[in-house]
Amino acid sequence: MVIYISKEQAIEVHRKTIEYSGGGDYGIINIGFLYSALEHIQNDDYYPLFEDKLVHLIWSINRNHSFSDGNKRLSITLGAQFLLLNGYMFCVKRFMEEMENISYHLAAGRIEKELLQKLVHSFLEGESDFSEDVKLEYLFASAGGNIGFDE
């Protein structure tokens, strides 16, 4: 049984994320984006696995700006909370360490949902690092396709 984050919990996590991570604006742009993500991950027809639910939660919060500030940070903190609520404590440390860079590139449009799925899969499998194939795909994506010297 999956434990989900409520709308009220998510709004409180946003407030605390802004407060404890260096500040910013608490303004709301479209709260429906947040509510939609929280509701959609509960649909097992679309998101049958916990991994699918986590990927969609991170993706949606990061890419659809519910708030005027802190959306990348919120995608990380809600992802970590979702992991903890569902017994994935073993991978939260690595998740938190890796997600700062991943969320930046995700928000910039360099990381597609399929690559995010591979990265999240690595966390949930308890791997200490990404596979070589995933590392290369992530490097290429984060570099905007420009690896090496431009001549």
CSV table of N, CA and C in Angstrom, one decimal:
chain,number,residue,atom,x,y,z
A,1,MET,N,0.8,-1.2,0.0
A,1,MET,CA,0.0,0.0,0.0
A,1,MET,C,0.9,1.3,0.0
A,2,VAL,N,0.6,2.1,-0.9
A,2,VAL,CA,1.4,3.3,-1.1
A,2,VAL,C,0.8,4.4,-0.2
A,3,ILE,N,1.7,5.2,0.5
A,3,ILE,CA,1.3,6.3,1.3
A,3,ILE,C,1.5,7.6,0.5
A,4,TYR,N,0.5,8.4,0.3
A,4,TYR,CA,0.6,9.5,-0.5
A,4,TYR,C,0.7,10.8,0.3
A,5,ILE,N,1.2,11.8,-0.3
A,5,ILE,CA,1.3,13.2,0.3
A,5,ILE,C,0.0,13.9,0.1
A,6,SER,N,-0.5,14.5,1.1
A,6,SER,CA,-1.8,15.3,0.9
A,6,SER,C,-1.4,16.7,0.4
A,7,LYS,N,-2.5,17.4,-0.1
A,7,LYS,CA,-2.3,18.7,-0.6
A,7,LYS,C,-1.8,19.7,0.5
A,8,GLU,N,-2.4,19.5,1.7
A,8,GLU,CA,-2.0,20.4,2.8
A,8,GLU,C,-0.5,20.1,3.2
A,9,GLN,N,-0.1,18.8,3.2
A,9,GLN,CA,1.3,18.5,3.5
A,9,GLN,C,2.2,19.1,2.5
A,10,ALA,N,1.9,19.0,1.2
A,10,ALA,CA,2.7,19.5,0.1
A,10,ALA,C,2.9,21.1,0.2
A,11,ILE,N,1.8,21.8,0.6
A,11,ILE,CA,1.9,23.2,0.7
A,11,ILE,C,2.8,23.6,1.9
A,12,GLU,N,2.7,22.8,3.0
A,12,GLU,CA,3.5,23.0,4.2
A,12,GLU,C,5.0,22.7,3.8
A,13,VAL,N,5.2,21.7,3.1
A,13,VAL,CA,6.6,21.3,2.7
A,13,VAL,C,7.2,22.4,1.8
A,14,HIS,N,6.4,23.0,1.0
A,14,HIS,CA,6.9,24.2,0.2
A,14,HIS,C,7.3,25.3,1.1
A,15,ARG,N,6.4,25.6,2.0
A,15,ARG,CA,6.7,26.7,2.9
A,15,ARG,C,8.0,26.5,3.7
A,16,LYS,N,8.2,25.3,4.2
A,16,LYS,CA,9.4,24.9,5.0
A,16,LYS,C,10.6,24.9,4.1
A,17,THR,N,10.4,24.4,2.9
A,17,THR,CA,11.5,24.3,1.9
A,17,THR,C,12.1,25.7,1.7
A,18,ILE,N,11.2,26.7,1.4
A,18,ILE,CA,11.6,28.1,1.2
A,18,ILE,C,12.3,28.6,2.4
A,19,GLU,N,11.6,28.4,3.6
A,19,GLU,CA,12.1,29.0,4.8
A,19,GLU,C,13.5,28.4,5.2
A,20,TYR,N,13.8,27.2,5.0
A,20,TYR,CA,15.0,26.6,5.5
A,20,TYR,C,16.1,26.4,4.4
A,21,SER,N,15.8,26.8,3.2
A,21,SER,CA,16.8,26.6,2.2
A,21,SER,C,17.3,27.9,1.6
A,22,GLY,N,17.2,28.9,2.3
A,22,GLY,CA,17.8,30.2,1.8
A,22,GLY,C,16.8,31.2,1.3
A,23,GLY,N,15.5,30.9,1.5
A,23,GLY,CA,14.5,32.0,1.3
A,23,GLY,C,14.0,31.9,-0.1
A,24,GLY,N,13.2,32.9,-0.4
A,24,GLY,CA,12.5,33.1,-1.7
A,24,GLY,C,11.1,33.5,-1.5
A,25,ASP,N,10.4,33.4,-2.6
A,25,ASP,CA,9.0,33.9,-2.6
A,25,ASP,C,8.0,32.7,-2.4
A,26,TYR,N,7.0,33.0,-1.6
A,26,TYR,CA,6.0,32.0,-1.3
A,26,TYR,C,4.8,32.0,-2.2
A,27,GLY,N,4.8,32.9,-3.2
A,27,GLY,CA,3.7,33.1,-4.0
A,27,GLY,C,3.2,31.9,-4.8
A,28,ILE,N,1.9,31.9,-5.1
A,28,ILE,CA,1.3,30.8,-5.8
A,28,ILE,C,1.1,31.2,-7.3
A,29,ILE,N,1.5,30.5,-8.2
A,29,ILE,CA,1.2,30.8,-9.7
A,29,ILE,C,-0.1,30.0,-10.1
A,30,ASN,N,0.0,28.6,-9.9
A,30,ASN,CA,-1.1,27.8,-10.3
A,30,ASN,C,-1.1,26.5,-9.4
A,31,ILE,N,-1.9,26.6,-8.3
A,31,ILE,CA,-1.9,25.5,-7.3
A,31,ILE,C,-2.5,24.2,-7.9
A,32,GLY,N,-3.2,24.4,-9.0
A,32,GLY,CA,-3.8,23.2,-9.7
A,32,GLY,C,-2.7,22.3,-10.2
A,33,PHE,N,-1.6,22.8,-10.6
A,33,PHE,CA,-0.5,21.9,-11.1
A,33,PHE,C,0.0,21.0,-10.0
A,34,LEU,N,0.1,21.5,-8.8
A,34,LEU,CA,0.5,20.7,-7.6
A,34,LEU,C,-0.6,19.7,-7.3
A,35,TYR,N,-1.8,20.1,-7.2
A,35,TYR,CA,-2.9,19.2,-6.9
A,35,TYR,C,-3.0,18.1,-7.9
A,36,SER,N,-2.9,18.5,-9.2
A,36,SER,CA,-3.0,17.5,-10.2
A,36,SER,C,-1.9,16.4,-10.1
A,37,ALA,N,-0.7,16.8,-9.8
A,37,ALA,CA,0.4,15.8,-9.7
A,37,ALA,C,0.1,14.9,-8.5
A,38,LEU,N,-0.3,15.5,-7.4
A,38,LEU,CA,-0.6,14.7,-6.2
A,38,LEU,C,-1.7,13.7,-6.5
A,39,GLU,N,-2.7,14.1,-7.2
A,39,GLU,CA,-3.8,13.2,-7.5
A,39,GLU,C,-3.5,12.2,-8.6
A,40,HIS,N,-2.8,12.6,-9.6
A,40,HIS,CA,-2.5,11.7,-10.7
A,40,HIS,C,-1.6,10.5,-10.3
A,41,ILE,N,-0.7,10.7,-9.4
A,41,ILE,CA,0.2,9.6,-9.1
A,41,ILE,C,-0.6,8.5,-8.3
A,42,GLN,N,-1.8,8.8,-7.9
A,42,GLN,CA,-2.6,7.8,-7.2
A,42,GLN,C,-3.4,6.9,-8.2
A,43,ASN,N,-3.3,7.2,-9.5
A,43,ASN,CA,-4.0,6.4,-10.5
A,43,ASN,C,-3.0,5.3,-10.9
A,44,ASP,N,-3.3,4.1,-10.5
A,44,ASP,CA,-2.5,2.9,-10.7
A,44,ASP,C,-2.6,2.5,-12.2
A,45,ASP,N,-3.6,2.9,-13.0
A,45,ASP,CA,-3.6,2.6,-14.4
A,45,ASP,C,-2.5,3.3,-15.1
A,46,TYR,N,-2.2,4.5,-14.7
A,46,TYR,CA,-1.2,5.3,-15.4
A,46,TYR,C,0.2,5.1,-14.7
A,47,TYR,N,0.2,5.0,-13.4
A,47,TYR,CA,1.4,4.9,-12.6
A,47,TYR,C,1.3,3.6,-11.7
A,48,PRO,N,1.5,2.5,-12.3
A,48,PRO,CA,1.3,1.2,-11.6
A,48,PRO,C,2.4,0.9,-10.5
A,49,LEU,N,3.6,1.4,-10.7
A,49,LEU,CA,4.7,1.1,-9.8
A,49,LEU,C,5.0,2.3,-9.0
A,50,PHE,N,5.6,2.1,-7.8
A,50,PHE,CA,6.0,3.2,-7.0
A,50,PHE,C,7.0,4.1,-7.8
A,51,GLU,N,7.9,3.5,-8.5
A,51,GLU,CA,8.9,4.2,-9.3
A,51,GLU,C,8.2,5.2,-10.3
A,52,ASP,N,7.2,4.7,-10.9
A,52,ASP,CA,6.4,5.5,-11.9
A,52,ASP,C,5.8,6.7,-11.2
A,53,LYS,N,5.3,6.5,-10.0
A,53,LYS,CA,4.6,7.6,-9.2
A,53,LYS,C,5.7,8.6,-8.8
A,54,LEU,N,6.8,8.2,-8.3
A,54,LEU,CA,7.9,9.1,-7.9
A,54,LEU,C,8.4,9.9,-9.0
A,55,VAL,N,8.6,9.3,-10.2
A,55,VAL,CA,9.1,10.0,-11.4
A,55,VAL,C,8.1,11.1,-11.8
A,56,HIS,N,6.8,10.7,-11.8
A,56,HIS,CA,5.8,11.7,-12.2
A,56,HIS,C,5.7,12.8,-11.2
A,57,LEU,N,5.8,12.5,-9.9
A,57,LEU,CA,5.8,13.6,-8.9
A,57,LEU,C,6.9,14.5,-9.1
A,58,ILE,N,8.1,14.0,-9.2
A,58,ILE,CA,9.3,14.9,-9.4
A,58,ILE,C,9.2,15.7,-10.7
A,59,TRP,N,8.9,15.0,-11.8
A,59,TRP,CA,8.8,15.7,-13.1
A,59,TRP,C,7.7,16.8,-13.0
A,60,SER,N,6.5,16.5,-12.5
A,60,SER,CA,5.5,17.5,-12.6
A,60,SER,C,5.7,18.7,-11.7
A,61,ILE,N,6.2,18.5,-10.5
A,61,ILE,CA,6.5,19.6,-9.6
A,61,ILE,C,7.6,20.4,-10.1
A,62,ASN,N,8.6,19.8,-10.7
A,62,ASN,CA,9.8,20.5,-11.3
A,62,ASN,C,9.4,21.3,-12.5
A,63,ARG,N,8.7,20.8,-13.4
A,63,ARG,CA,8.4,21.4,-14.7
A,63,ARG,C,7.2,22.3,-14.8
A,64,ASN,N,6.2,22.0,-13.9
A,64,ASN,CA,5.0,22.8,-13.9
A,64,ASN,C,5.1,23.7,-12.7
A,65,HIS,N,5.2,25.0,-12.9
A,65,HIS,CA,5.4,25.9,-11.8
A,65,HIS,C,4.1,26.2,-11.0
A,66,SER,N,3.9,25.5,-9.9
A,66,SER,CA,2.8,25.8,-9.0
A,66,SER,C,3.1,27.1,-8.3
A,67,PHE,N,4.4,27.3,-8.0
A,67,PHE,CA,4.8,28.5,-7.1
A,67,PHE,C,5.7,29.4,-7.9
A,68,SER,N,5.8,30.6,-7.4
A,68,SER,CA,6.7,31.6,-8.0
A,68,SER,C,8.1,31.3,-7.8
A,69,ASP,N,8.4,30.5,-6.7
A,69,ASP,CA,9.8,30.2,-6.4
A,69,ASP,C,9.8,28.8,-5.7
A,70,GLY,N,10.9,28.1,-5.8
A,70,GLY,CA,11.1,26.9,-5.1
A,70,GLY,C,10.6,25.6,-5.7
A,71,ASN,N,10.3,25.7,-6.9
A,71,ASN,CA,9.7,24.5,-7.6
A,71,ASN,C,10.7,23.3,-7.7
A,72,LYS,N,12.0,23.7,-8.1
A,72,LYS,CA,13.0,22.6,-8.1
A,72,LYS,C,13.3,22.0,-6.8
A,73,ARG,N,13.4,22.9,-5.8
A,73,ARG,CA,13.6,22.5,-4.4
A,73,ARG,C,12.4,21.6,-3.9
A,74,LEU,N,11.2,22.1,-4.3
A,74,LEU,CA,10.0,21.3,-3.8
A,74,LEU,C,10.0,19.9,-4.5
A,75,SER,N,10.4,19.8,-5.7
A,75,SER,CA,10.4,18.5,-6.4
A,75,SER,C,11.4,17.5,-5.6
A,76,ILE,N,12.4,18.1,-5.1
A,76,ILE,CA,13.4,17.3,-4.3
A,76,ILE,C,12.8,16.9,-3.0
A,77,THR,N,12.3,17.9,-2.2
A,77,THR,CA,11.8,17.6,-0.9
A,77,THR,C,10.5,16.8,-0.9
A,78,LEU,N,9.6,17.0,-1.8
A,78,LEU,CA,8.5,16.1,-1.9
A,78,LEU,C,8.9,14.7,-2.3
A,79,GLY,N,9.9,14.6,-3.2
A,79,GLY,CA,10.4,13.3,-3.6
A,79,GLY,C,10.9,12.5,-2.4
A,80,ALA,N,11.7,13.2,-1.6
A,80,ALA,CA,12.3,12.6,-0.5
A,80,ALA,C,11.3,12.2,0.6
A,81,GLN,N,10.3,13.1,0.7
A,81,GLN,CA,9.2,12.8,1.7
A,81,GLN,C,8.4,11.5,1.2
A,82,PHE,N,8.2,11.5,-0.1
A,82,PHE,CA,7.4,10.3,-0.6
A,82,PHE,C,8.3,9.0,-0.4
A,83,LEU,N,9.6,9.1,-0.6
A,83,LEU,CA,10.4,8.0,-0.4
A,83,LEU,C,10.3,7.6,1.1
A,84,LEU,N,10.5,8.5,2.0
A,84,LEU,CA,10.5,8.2,3.4
A,84,LEU,C,9.1,7.6,3.9
A,85,LEU,N,8.0,8.2,3.4
A,85,LEU,CA,6.7,7.7,3.8
A,85,LEU,C,6.5,6.3,3.4
A,86,ASN,N,7.2,5.9,2.4
A,86,ASN,CA,7.0,4.5,1.8
A,86,ASN,C,8.1,3.6,2.1
A,87,GLY,N,9.0,3.9,3.1
A,87,GLY,CA,10.0,2.9,3.5
A,87,GLY,C,11.2,2.8,2.7
A,88,TYR,N,11.5,3.8,1.9
A,88,TYR,CA,12.7,3.9,1.1
A,88,TYR,C,13.9,4.7,1.7
A,89,MET,N,14.0,4.6,3.0
A,89,MET,CA,15.0,5.3,3.7
A,89,MET,C,16.4,5.1,3.2
A,90,PHE,N,16.7,3.8,2.8
A,90,PHE,CA,18.0,3.4,2.3
A,90,PHE,C,18.5,4.3,1.2
A,91,CYS,N,17.7,4.9,0.4
A,91,CYS,CA,18.1,5.6,-0.8
A,91,CYS,C,18.0,7.1,-0.7
A,92,VAL,N,17.5,7.6,0.4
A,92,VAL,CA,17.2,9.1,0.5
A,92,VAL,C,18.4,9.9,0.5
A,93,LYS,N,19.5,9.4,1.2
A,93,LYS,CA,20.7,10.2,1.2
A,93,LYS,C,21.3,10.4,-0.2
A,94,ARG,N,21.4,9.4,-1.0
A,94,ARG,CA,21.9,9.5,-2.3
A,94,ARG,C,20.9,10.3,-3.2
A,95,PHE,N,19.6,10.1,-3.0
A,95,PHE,CA,18.6,10.9,-3.7
A,95,PHE,C,18.8,12.4,-3.5
A,96,MET,N,19.0,12.8,-2.2
A,96,MET,CA,19.2,14.2,-1.9
A,96,MET,C,20.5,14.7,-2.5
A,97,GLU,N,21.5,13.9,-2.4
A,97,GLU,CA,22.8,14.4,-3.0
A,97,GLU,C,22.8,14.6,-4.5
A,98,GLU,N,22.2,13.7,-5.2
A,98,GLU,CA,22.2,13.7,-6.7
A,98,GLU,C,21.1,14.6,-7.3
A,99,MET,N,20.0,14.8,-6.6
A,99,MET,CA,18.9,15.5,-7.2
A,99,MET,C,19.1,17.0,-7.3
A,100,GLU,N,20.0,17.6,-6.6
A,100,GLU,CA,20.2,19.0,-6.8
A,100,GLU,C,20.6,19.3,-8.3
A,101,ASN,N,21.6,18.6,-8.8
A,101,ASN,CA,22.0,18.8,-10.1
A,101,ASN,C,21.0,18.3,-11.1
A,102,ILE,N,20.4,17.2,-10.8
A,102,ILE,CA,19.4,16.6,-11.7
A,102,ILE,C,18.2,17.5,-11.9
A,103,SER,N,17.7,18.1,-10.8
A,103,SER,CA,16.6,19.0,-10.8
A,103,SER,C,16.9,20.3,-11.6
A,104,TYR,N,18.1,20.7,-11.6
A,104,TYR,CA,18.5,21.9,-12.3
A,104,TYR,C,18.4,21.6,-13.8
A,105,HIS,N,18.9,20.5,-14.3
A,105,HIS,CA,18.9,20.1,-15.7
A,105,HIS,C,17.5,19.7,-16.2
A,106,LEU,N,16.7,19.2,-15.2
A,106,LEU,CA,15.4,18.8,-15.5
A,106,LEU,C,14.6,20.1,-15.8
A,107,ALA,N,14.7,21.1,-15.0
A,107,ALA,CA,14.0,22.4,-15.1
A,107,ALA,C,14.4,23.1,-16.4
A,108,ALA,N,15.7,22.9,-16.8
A,108,ALA,CA,16.2,23.6,-18.0
A,108,ALA,C,15.8,22.9,-19.2
A,109,GLY,N,15.1,21.7,-19.1
A,109,GLY,CA,14.6,21.0,-20.3
A,109,GLY,C,15.7,20.1,-20.9
A,110,ARG,N,16.8,19.9,-20.2
A,110,ARG,CA,17.8,19.0,-20.8
A,110,ARG,C,17.6,17.5,-20.5
A,111,ILE,N,16.8,17.2,-19.4
A,111,ILE,CA,16.6,15.8,-19.0
A,111,ILE,C,15.1,15.5,-19.4
A,112,GLU,N,14.9,14.5,-20.2
A,112,GLU,CA,13.6,14.1,-20.5
A,112,GLU,C,13.1,13.1,-19.4
A,113,LYS,N,11.8,12.8,-19.4
A,113,LYS,CA,11.2,12.0,-18.4
A,113,LYS,C,11.8,10.6,-18.4
A,114,GLU,N,12.2,10.1,-19.6
A,114,GLU,CA,12.7,8.7,-19.7
A,114,GLU,C,14.1,8.6,-19.0
A,115,LEU,N,14.9,9.6,-19.1
A,115,LEU,CA,16.2,9.6,-18.4
A,115,LEU,C,15.9,9.8,-16.9
A,116,LEU,N,15.0,10.6,-16.5
A,116,LEU,CA,14.7,10.8,-15.1
A,116,LEU,C,14.3,9.4,-14.5
A,117,GLN,N,13.5,8.6,-15.3
A,117,GLN,CA,13.1,7.3,-14.9
A,117,GLN,C,14.3,6.4,-14.6
A,118,LYS,N,15.3,6.5,-15.5
A,118,LYS,CA,16.5,5.7,-15.3
A,118,LYS,C,17.3,6.1,-14.0
A,119,LEU,N,17.4,7.4,-13.8
A,119,LEU,CA,18.1,7.9,-12.7
A,119,LEU,C,17.4,7.5,-11.4
A,120,VAL,N,16.0,7.7,-11.3
A,120,VAL,CA,15.3,7.3,-10.2
A,120,VAL,C,15.3,5.8,-9.9
A,121,HIS,N,15.3,5.0,-11.0
A,121,HIS,CA,15.4,3.5,-10.9
A,121,HIS,C,16.7,3.2,-10.1
A,122,SER,N,17.8,3.9,-10.5
A,122,SER,CA,19.1,3.6,-9.8
A,122,SER,C,19.0,3.9,-8.3
A,123,PHE,N,18.3,4.9,-7.9
A,123,PHE,CA,18.2,5.2,-6.5
A,123,PHE,C,17.4,4.1,-5.8
A,124,LEU,N,16.3,3.7,-6.4
A,124,LEU,CA,15.4,2.7,-5.8
A,124,LEU,C,16.0,1.3,-5.7
A,125,GLU,N,16.9,1.1,-6.6
A,125,GLU,CA,17.6,-0.2,-6.6
A,125,GLU,C,18.8,-0.2,-5.6
A,126,GLY,N,19.0,0.9,-5.0
A,126,GLY,CA,20.1,1.0,-4.0
A,126,GLY,C,21.5,1.0,-4.5
A,127,GLU,N,21.6,1.3,-5.8
A,127,GLU,CA,22.9,1.3,-6.5
A,127,GLU,C,23.7,2.5,-5.9
A,128,SER,N,25.0,2.3,-5.8
A,128,SER,CA,25.9,3.3,-5.2
A,128,SER,C,26.2,4.4,-6.3
A,129,ASP,N,26.0,4.0,-7.5
A,129,ASP,CA,26.3,5.0,-8.6
A,129,ASP,C,25.4,4.6,-9.8
A,130,PHE,N,25.3,5.4,-10.8
A,130,PHE,CA,24.6,5.1,-12.0
A,130,PHE,C,25.4,4.2,-12.9
A,131,SER,N,24.8,3.4,-13.7
A,131,SER,CA,25.5,2.5,-14.6
A,131,SER,C,26.2,3.4,-15.6
A,132,GLU,N,27.2,2.9,-16.3
A,132,GLU,CA,28.0,3.6,-17.3
A,132,GLU,C,27.1,4.2,-18.4
A,133,ASP,N,26.2,3.4,-18.8
A,133,ASP,CA,25.3,3.9,-19.9
A,133,ASP,C,24.5,5.1,-19.4
A,134,VAL,N,23.9,5.0,-18.2
A,134,VAL,CA,23.1,6.1,-17.7
A,134,VAL,C,24.0,7.3,-17.4
A,135,LYS,N,25.2,7.1,-16.9
A,135,LYS,CA,26.1,8.2,-16.7
A,135,LYS,C,26.4,9.0,-18.0
A,136,LEU,N,26.6,8.2,-19.1
A,136,LEU,CA,26.9,8.9,-20.3
A,136,LEU,C,25.7,9.6,-20.9
A,137,GLU,N,24.5,9.0,-20.7
A,137,GLU,CA,23.3,9.7,-21.2
A,137,GLU,C,23.0,10.9,-20.4
A,138,TYR,N,23.3,10.9,-19.1
A,138,TYR,CA,23.1,12.0,-18.2
A,138,TYR,C,24.1,13.1,-18.5
A,139,LEU,N,25.4,12.7,-18.7
A,139,LEU,CA,26.4,13.7,-19.1
A,139,LEU,C,26.1,14.4,-20.4
A,140,PHE,N,25.7,13.6,-21.4
A,140,PHE,CA,25.3,14.2,-22.7
A,140,PHE,C,24.1,15.2,-22.6
A,141,ALA,N,23.1,14.7,-21.8
A,141,ALA,CA,21.9,15.6,-21.6
A,141,ALA,C,22.3,16.9,-20.9
A,142,SER,N,23.0,16.7,-19.8
A,142,SER,CA,23.3,17.9,-19.0
A,142,SER,C,24.2,18.9,-19.7
A,143,ALA,N,25.0,18.4,-20.6
A,143,ALA,CA,25.9,19.2,-21.4
A,143,ALA,C,25.2,19.9,-22.6
A,144,GLY,N,23.9,19.6,-22.7
A,144,GLY,CA,23.2,20.1,-23.8
A,144,GLY,C,23.6,19.5,-25.2
A,145,GLY,N,24.2,18.3,-25.1
A,145,GLY,CA,24.7,17.7,-26.3
A,145,GLY,C,26.0,18.1,-26.8
A,146,ASN,N,26.7,19.0,-26.0
A,146,ASN,CA,28.0,19.5,-26.4
A,146,ASN,C,29.1,18.9,-25.5
A,147,ILE,N,29.5,17.7,-25.8
A,147,ILE,CA,30.6,17.1,-25.1
A,147,ILE,C,31.9,17.2,-25.9
A,148,GLY,N,32.9,17.7,-25.3
A,148,GLY,CA,34.2,17.8,-26.0
A,148,GLY,C,34.5,19.2,-26.5
A,149,PHE,N,35.3,19.4,-27.4
A,149,PHE,CA,35.8,20.7,-27.8
A,149,PHE,C,35.0,21.1,-29.1
A,150,ASP,N,34.6,22.4,-29.1
A,150,ASP,CA,33.9,22.9,-30.3
A,150,ASP,C,35.0,23.4,-31.2
A,151,GLU,N,35.0,23.0,-32.4
A,151,GLU,CA,36.1,23.5,-33.4
A,151,GLU,C,35.5,24.4,-34.4
